[in-house]
mmCIF file of C-alpha atoms in Angstrom:
data_model
loop_
_atom_site.group_PDB
_atom_site.id
_atom_site.type_symbol
_atom_site.label_atom_id
_atom_site.label_comp_id
_atom_site.label_asym_id
_atom_site.label_seq_id
_atom_site.Cartn_x
_atom_site.Cartn_y
_atom_site.Cartn_z
ATOM 1 C CA UNK A 67 198.583 59.166 -121.565
ATOM 2 C CA UNK A 68 201.042 60.888 -119.239
ATOM 3 C CA UNK A 69 203.166 63.585 -120.882
ATOM 4 C CA UNK A 70 206.284 65.190 -119.430
ATOM 5 C CA UNK A 71 206.831 68.605 -120.982
ATOM 6 C CA UNK A 72 210.445 69.771 -120.658
ATOM 7 C CA UNK A 73 210.682 73.562 -120.781
ATOM 8 C CA UNK A 74 213.391 76.130 -120.228
ATOM 9 C CA UNK A 75 213.615 79.788 -119.354
ATOM 10 C CA UNK A 76 215.987 81.641 -121.646
ATOM 11 C CA UNK A 77 217.467 85.081 -121.016
ATOM 12 C CA UNK A 78 216.586 88.324 -122.696
ATOM 13 C CA UNK A 79 219.505 88.411 -125.124
ATOM 14 C CA UNK A 80 219.737 92.197 -124.954
ATOM 15 C CA UNK A 81 221.052 92.097 -121.385
ATOM 16 C CA UNK A 82 223.268 89.042 -120.942
ATOM 17 C CA UNK A 83 225.807 88.890 -118.107
ATOM 18 C CA UNK A 84 228.470 86.206 -117.694
ATOM 19 C CA UNK A 85 229.744 84.333 -114.628
ATOM 20 C CA UNK A 86 233.421 83.713 -113.872
ATOM 21 C CA UNK A 87 232.986 80.287 -115.524
ATOM 22 C CA UNK A 88 231.755 81.897 -118.772
ATOM 23 C CA UNK A 89 228.206 80.641 -118.293
ATOM 24 C CA UNK A 90 225.144 82.875 -118.447
ATOM 25 C CA UNK A 91 224.255 84.508 -115.140
ATOM 26 C CA UNK A 92 220.554 83.693 -114.823
ATOM 27 C CA UNK A 93 219.759 84.977 -111.344
ATOM 28 C CA UNK A 94 217.832 88.232 -111.548
ATOM 29 C CA UNK A 95 217.906 88.210 -115.351
ATOM 30 C CA UNK A 96 214.759 89.007 -117.306
ATOM 31 C CA UNK A 97 213.737 85.720 -118.890
ATOM 32 C CA UNK A 98 211.145 84.293 -121.252
ATOM 33 C CA UNK A 99 210.009 80.781 -122.056
ATOM 34 C CA UNK A 100 212.083 79.307 -124.845
ATOM 35 C CA UNK A 101 210.075 79.874 -128.073
ATOM 36 C CA UNK A 102 210.485 76.291 -129.302
ATOM 37 C CA UNK A 103 209.183 75.043 -125.947
ATOM 38 C CA UNK A 104 206.010 77.059 -126.536
ATOM 39 C CA UNK A 105 205.330 74.930 -129.615
ATOM 40 C CA UNK A 106 206.258 71.778 -127.700
ATOM 41 C CA UNK A 107 203.595 72.763 -125.155
ATOM 42 C CA UNK A 108 201.072 73.412 -127.931
ATOM 43 C CA UNK A 109 201.698 69.928 -129.322
ATOM 44 C CA UNK A 110 201.142 68.386 -125.885
ATOM 45 C CA UNK A 111 198.020 70.490 -125.323
ATOM 46 C CA UNK A 112 196.523 69.381 -128.647
ATOM 47 C CA UNK A 113 196.910 65.753 -127.564
ATOM 48 C CA UNK A 114 195.186 66.586 -124.279
ATOM 49 C CA UNK A 115 192.305 68.291 -126.079
ATOM 50 C CA UNK A 116 191.906 65.460 -128.581
ATOM 51 C CA UNK A 117 192.160 62.375 -126.361
ATOM 52 C CA UNK A 118 190.768 61.377 -122.968
ATOM 53 C CA UNK A 119 192.846 60.942 -119.797
ATOM 54 C CA UNK A 120 195.879 62.929 -120.928
ATOM 55 C CA UNK A 121 197.927 64.525 -118.132
ATOM 56 C CA UNK A 122 200.707 67.071 -118.775
ATOM 57 C CA UNK A 123 203.470 67.591 -116.213
ATOM 58 C CA UNK A 124 205.845 70.477 -116.927
ATOM 59 C CA UNK A 125 209.468 70.093 -115.808
ATOM 60 C CA UNK A 126 212.203 72.706 -115.772
ATOM 61 C CA UNK A 127 215.665 73.134 -114.278
ATOM 62 C CA UNK A 128 216.618 76.627 -113.183
ATOM 63 C CA UNK A 129 216.543 79.255 -110.440
ATOM 64 C CA UNK A 130 213.518 79.764 -108.182
ATOM 65 C CA UNK A 131 212.207 82.501 -110.502
ATOM 66 C CA UNK A 132 211.383 79.775 -113.069
ATOM 67 C CA UNK A 133 208.333 78.964 -110.940
ATOM 68 C CA UNK A 134 206.577 81.916 -112.582
ATOM 69 C CA UNK A 135 206.997 80.326 -116.005
ATOM 70 C CA UNK A 136 205.569 77.035 -114.734
ATOM 71 C CA UNK A 137 202.512 78.812 -113.318
ATOM 72 C CA UNK A 138 201.897 80.480 -116.684
ATOM 73 C CA UNK A 139 201.876 77.031 -118.304
ATOM 74 C CA UNK A 140 199.476 75.702 -115.662
ATOM 75 C CA UNK A 141 197.211 78.679 -116.406
ATOM 76 C CA UNK A 142 196.860 77.579 -120.037
ATOM 77 C CA UNK A 143 196.537 73.826 -119.670
ATOM 78 C CA UNK A 144 199.392 72.065 -117.865
ATOM 79 C CA UNK A 145 198.109 69.866 -115.005
ATOM 80 C CA UNK A 146 201.085 69.988 -112.647
ATOM 81 C CA UNK A 147 204.728 71.026 -112.610
ATOM 82 C CA UNK A 148 208.134 70.243 -111.115
ATOM 83 C CA UNK A 149 211.015 72.660 -110.563
ATOM 84 C CA UNK A 150 214.607 71.416 -110.305
ATOM 85 C CA UNK A 151 216.553 74.067 -108.453
ATOM 86 C CA UNK A 152 219.873 73.624 -106.693
ATOM 87 C CA UNK A 153 223.133 75.591 -106.768
ATOM 88 C CA UNK A 154 224.853 72.298 -107.570
ATOM 89 C CA UNK A 155 223.028 72.266 -110.929
ATOM 90 C CA UNK A 156 224.617 75.588 -111.964
ATOM 91 C CA UNK A 157 226.969 75.722 -114.952
ATOM 92 C CA UNK A 158 225.693 72.465 -116.479
ATOM 93 C CA UNK A 159 226.352 71.818 -120.159
ATOM 94 C CA UNK A 160 223.833 69.900 -122.277
ATOM 95 C CA UNK A 161 225.203 66.524 -121.126
ATOM 96 C CA UNK A 162 224.882 67.294 -117.407
ATOM 97 C CA UNK A 163 221.533 69.026 -117.947
ATOM 98 C CA UNK A 164 220.108 65.992 -119.732
ATOM 99 C CA UNK A 165 221.461 63.636 -117.059
ATOM 100 C CA UNK A 166 219.840 65.753 -114.334
ATOM 101 C CA UNK A 167 216.473 65.931 -116.099
ATOM 102 C CA UNK A 168 216.540 62.197 -116.854
ATOM 103 C CA UNK A 169 217.285 61.454 -113.190
ATOM 104 C CA UNK A 170 214.356 63.662 -112.142
ATOM 105 C CA UNK A 171 212.000 61.920 -114.572
ATOM 106 C CA UNK A 172 213.135 58.483 -113.338
ATOM 107 C CA UNK A 173 212.627 59.382 -109.693
ATOM 108 C CA UNK A 174 209.577 61.687 -109.795
ATOM 109 C CA UNK A 175 207.721 61.094 -113.098
ATOM 110 C CA UNK A 176 208.653 57.523 -113.959
ATOM 111 C CA UNK A 177 205.188 56.526 -115.214
ATOM 112 C CA UNK A 178 205.412 58.780 -118.284
ATOM 113 C CA UNK A 179 204.324 57.751 -121.780
ATOM 114 C CA UNK A 180 205.696 60.681 -123.768
ATOM 115 C CA UNK A 181 208.356 63.348 -123.214
ATOM 116 C CA UNK A 182 207.990 66.511 -125.304
ATOM 117 C CA UNK A 183 210.845 69.008 -125.756
ATOM 118 C CA UNK A 184 211.525 71.990 -127.983
ATOM 119 C CA UNK A 185 214.013 71.241 -130.750
ATOM 120 C CA UNK A 186 216.350 74.098 -129.781
ATOM 121 C CA UNK A 187 216.962 76.518 -126.925
ATOM 122 C CA UNK A 188 217.737 79.969 -128.277
ATOM 123 C CA UNK A 189 220.439 80.593 -125.659
ATOM 124 C CA UNK A 190 222.484 77.633 -126.907
ATOM 125 C CA UNK A 191 221.013 76.385 -130.195
ATOM 126 C CA UNK A 192 222.674 72.953 -129.790
ATOM 127 C CA UNK A 193 219.596 70.682 -130.115
ATOM 128 C CA UNK A 194 221.406 68.196 -127.847
ATOM 129 C CA UNK A 195 219.441 68.154 -124.590
ATOM 130 C CA UNK A 196 216.284 66.375 -125.799
ATOM 131 C CA UNK A 197 218.091 63.537 -127.606
ATOM 132 C CA UNK A 198 220.453 63.148 -124.628
ATOM 133 C CA UNK A 199 217.498 62.762 -122.237
ATOM 134 C CA UNK A 200 216.161 59.982 -124.478
ATOM 135 C CA UNK A 201 219.583 58.344 -124.452
ATOM 136 C CA UNK A 202 219.839 58.396 -120.648
ATOM 137 C CA UNK A 203 216.313 56.949 -120.358
ATOM 138 C CA UNK A 204 216.955 54.405 -123.136
ATOM 139 C CA UNK A 205 213.798 55.273 -125.077
ATOM 140 C CA UNK A 206 213.210 56.019 -128.794
ATOM 141 C CA UNK A 207 213.257 59.608 -129.988
ATOM 142 C CA UNK A 208 211.957 61.569 -132.959
ATOM 143 C CA UNK A 209 213.529 64.954 -133.691
ATOM 144 C CA UNK A 210 212.496 67.900 -135.891
ATOM 145 C CA UNK A 211 208.802 67.162 -135.354
ATOM 146 C CA UNK A 212 206.611 69.601 -137.242
ATOM 147 C CA UNK A 213 203.223 68.139 -136.349
ATOM 148 C CA UNK A 214 201.757 65.452 -134.093
ATOM 149 C CA UNK A 215 199.231 63.599 -136.256
ATOM 150 C CA UNK A 216 197.676 61.189 -133.787
ATOM 151 C CA UNK A 217 197.890 58.549 -131.075
ATOM 152 C CA UNK A 218 196.550 55.008 -131.326
ATOM 153 C CA UNK A 219 197.275 51.609 -129.733
ATOM 154 C CA UNK A 220 200.353 52.843 -127.887
ATOM 155 C CA UNK A 221 201.903 54.474 -130.959
ATOM 156 C CA UNK A 222 202.355 58.167 -131.744
ATOM 157 C CA UNK A 223 202.367 59.335 -135.368
ATOM 158 C CA UNK A 224 204.224 62.552 -136.225
ATOM 159 C CA UNK A 225 205.409 64.509 -139.234
ATOM 160 C CA UNK A 226 209.077 65.493 -139.101
ATOM 161 C CA UNK A 227 210.831 68.042 -141.274
ATOM 162 C CA UNK A 228 213.864 67.037 -143.340
ATOM 163 C CA UNK A 229 216.152 69.034 -145.623
ATOM 164 C CA UNK A 230 214.552 67.296 -148.592
ATOM 165 C CA UNK A 231 210.922 67.393 -147.465
ATOM 166 C CA UNK A 232 208.756 65.763 -144.789
ATOM 167 C CA UNK A 233 208.587 62.293 -143.274
ATOM 168 C CA UNK A 234 205.756 60.528 -141.422
ATOM 169 C CA UNK A 235 207.014 58.497 -138.453
ATOM 170 C CA UNK A 236 205.165 56.103 -136.168
ATOM 171 C CA UNK A 237 206.919 55.568 -132.837
ATOM 172 C CA UNK A 238 206.048 53.203 -129.990
ATOM 173 C CA UNK A 239 205.613 54.816 -126.577
ATOM 174 C CA UNK A 240 207.268 55.543 -124.212
ATOM 175 C CA UNK A 241 209.268 57.899 -126.397
ATOM 176 C CA UNK A 242 210.604 61.444 -126.658
ATOM 177 C CA UNK A 243 209.930 63.987 -129.386
ATOM 178 C CA UNK A 244 211.609 67.336 -130.134
ATOM 179 C CA UNK A 245 209.279 69.897 -131.696
ATOM 180 C CA UNK A 246 209.990 72.614 -134.243
ATOM 181 C CA UNK A 247 207.933 75.769 -134.724
ATOM 182 C CA UNK A 248 204.382 74.855 -135.697
ATOM 183 C CA UNK A 249 201.830 76.460 -137.966
ATOM 184 C CA UNK A 250 199.514 77.703 -135.225
ATOM 185 C CA UNK A 251 199.074 80.528 -132.770
ATOM 186 C CA UNK A 252 199.859 79.787 -129.101
ATOM 187 C CA UNK A 253 196.828 79.831 -126.790
ATOM 188 C CA UNK A 254 196.389 82.494 -124.116
ATOM 189 C CA UNK A 255 195.539 82.100 -120.450
ATOM 190 C CA UNK A 256 192.048 82.896 -119.196
ATOM 191 C CA UNK A 257 191.265 84.431 -115.840
ATOM 192 C CA UNK A 258 190.070 81.130 -114.320
ATOM 193 C CA UNK A 259 193.288 79.466 -115.413
ATOM 194 C CA UNK A 260 195.393 82.232 -113.895
ATOM 195 C CA UNK A 261 193.544 81.966 -110.577
ATOM 196 C CA UNK A 262 193.951 78.166 -110.591
ATOM 197 C CA UNK A 263 197.681 78.410 -111.365
ATOM 198 C CA UNK A 264 198.289 80.443 -108.210
ATOM 199 C CA UNK A 265 196.735 77.729 -106.059
ATOM 200 C CA UNK A 266 198.743 74.783 -107.402
ATOM 201 C CA UNK A 267 201.663 73.617 -105.263
ATOM 202 C CA UNK A 268 204.850 73.240 -107.308
ATOM 203 C CA UNK A 269 207.420 70.934 -105.671
ATOM 204 C CA UNK A 270 211.054 72.032 -105.808
ATOM 205 C CA UNK A 271 213.671 69.271 -105.925
ATOM 206 C CA UNK A 272 217.399 69.479 -105.350
ATOM 207 C CA UNK A 273 220.207 67.114 -106.189
ATOM 208 C CA UNK A 274 219.601 64.826 -103.186
ATOM 209 C CA UNK A 275 215.902 64.481 -104.042
ATOM 210 C CA UNK A 276 216.576 62.930 -107.444
ATOM 211 C CA UNK A 277 219.432 60.647 -106.389
ATOM 212 C CA UNK A 278 222.152 62.334 -108.434
ATOM 213 C CA UNK A 279 225.741 62.747 -107.273
ATOM 214 C CA UNK A 280 227.534 66.106 -107.254
ATOM 215 C CA UNK A 281 230.072 64.710 -109.733
ATOM 216 C CA UNK A 282 227.287 64.086 -112.286
ATOM 217 C CA UNK A 283 225.622 67.495 -112.108
ATOM 218 C CA UNK A 284 226.377 71.123 -112.818
ATOM 219 C CA UNK A 285 229.859 72.270 -113.718
ATOM 220 C CA UNK A 286 231.515 69.181 -112.195
ATOM 221 C CA UNK A 287 229.421 66.848 -114.318
ATOM 222 C CA UNK A 288 229.971 68.766 -117.563
ATOM 223 C CA UNK A 289 232.572 67.318 -119.963
ATOM 224 C CA UNK A 290 232.467 70.538 -122.009
ATOM 225 C CA UNK A 291 232.866 74.148 -120.960
ATOM 226 C CA UNK A 292 232.911 77.608 -122.501
ATOM 227 C CA UNK A 293 236.495 78.795 -122.819
ATOM 228 C CA UNK A 294 235.589 82.397 -123.548
ATOM 229 C CA UNK A 295 232.369 84.379 -123.876
ATOM 230 C CA UNK A 296 232.107 87.940 -125.105
ATOM 231 C CA UNK A 297 229.897 90.274 -127.052
ATOM 232 C CA UNK A 298 231.343 90.897 -130.516
ATOM 233 C CA UNK A 299 232.323 94.555 -130.964
ATOM 234 C CA UNK A 300 230.261 96.540 -133.407
ATOM 235 C CA UNK A 301 232.258 98.201 -136.136
ATOM 236 C CA UNK A 302 231.337 101.620 -137.409
ATOM 237 C CA UNK A 303 230.505 101.555 -141.084
ATOM 238 C CA UNK A 304 230.151 104.289 -143.651
ATOM 239 C CA UNK A 305 227.422 104.293 -146.255
ATOM 240 C CA UNK A 306 228.361 105.638 -149.692
ATOM 241 C CA UNK A 307 225.772 106.337 -152.378
ATOM 242 C CA UNK A 308 226.822 105.989 -156.009
ATOM 243 C CA UNK A 309 225.034 107.039 -159.158
ATOM 244 C CA UNK A 310 226.756 104.920 -161.782
ATOM 245 C CA UNK A 311 228.462 101.595 -162.332
ATOM 246 C CA UNK A 312 231.753 103.422 -162.774
ATOM 247 C CA UNK A 313 231.494 105.002 -159.308
ATOM 248 C CA UNK A 314 230.582 101.612 -157.800
ATOM 249 C CA UNK A 315 233.618 100.009 -159.462
ATOM 250 C CA UNK A 316 235.872 102.749 -158.081
ATOM 251 C CA UNK A 317 234.516 102.242 -154.537
ATOM 252 C CA UNK A 318 235.100 98.485 -154.776
ATOM 253 C CA UNK A 319 238.704 99.052 -155.852
ATOM 254 C CA UNK A 320 239.327 101.504 -153.002
ATOM 255 C CA UNK A 321 238.159 98.846 -150.521
ATOM 256 C CA UNK A 322 240.635 96.339 -151.948
ATOM 257 C CA UNK A 323 238.156 94.483 -154.107
ATOM 258 C CA UNK A 324 238.559 93.407 -157.713
ATOM 259 C CA UNK A 325 236.210 94.739 -160.345
ATOM 260 C CA UNK A 326 236.576 93.721 -163.985
#
């Protein structure tokens, strides 16, 4: 089985800066791997540990600094990695991002059996990129996956979380799944893995390498855009301690509330 693991670096939300196009300025920003992608990786790694001949290729789109994240994943079990990095990719919304990733998979990792994504990215929280990749590749998808149960005869069985409970789904590969937070602790890298990760060559592909036009990528290829981005101002609040229901009622009335 050949697995493509789609991962993303997300910014440290305590120090966000914005570009003139109201997109997050990622260059030079302290970043972490998207938490949901960590659980997507764990799901892929469990398949690798359980079955023979499973290969995991990590794929990300971002600035050159994202190579460090890919090497960390190689250190804990990913076999190889691909970095999509081009200034023409900048400012992409979820539609253009998914089109770019799908084009990269078609041109560089076309023999995949399974694509694994995190359900959300914490810098956007849209849950649109994974399903859009599946749409561009014309393959089935399963979202809100809580657990990968098993793989047999070309079918993957998963448990997905619903508002009303859980559902067991059997999907024919090739397919894409989006993973929620799992009930397990992420594995840690060992020294041999870290040493190995520094020796692996990670190819970097630009827009011309994956056969995508400028009009289909980045800001130009994005049908949506952020009209305004700002940090909400924090209001100063006053804390008042009361000792009786009567005092509480009086405070509510002073604030314009109704107390009967």
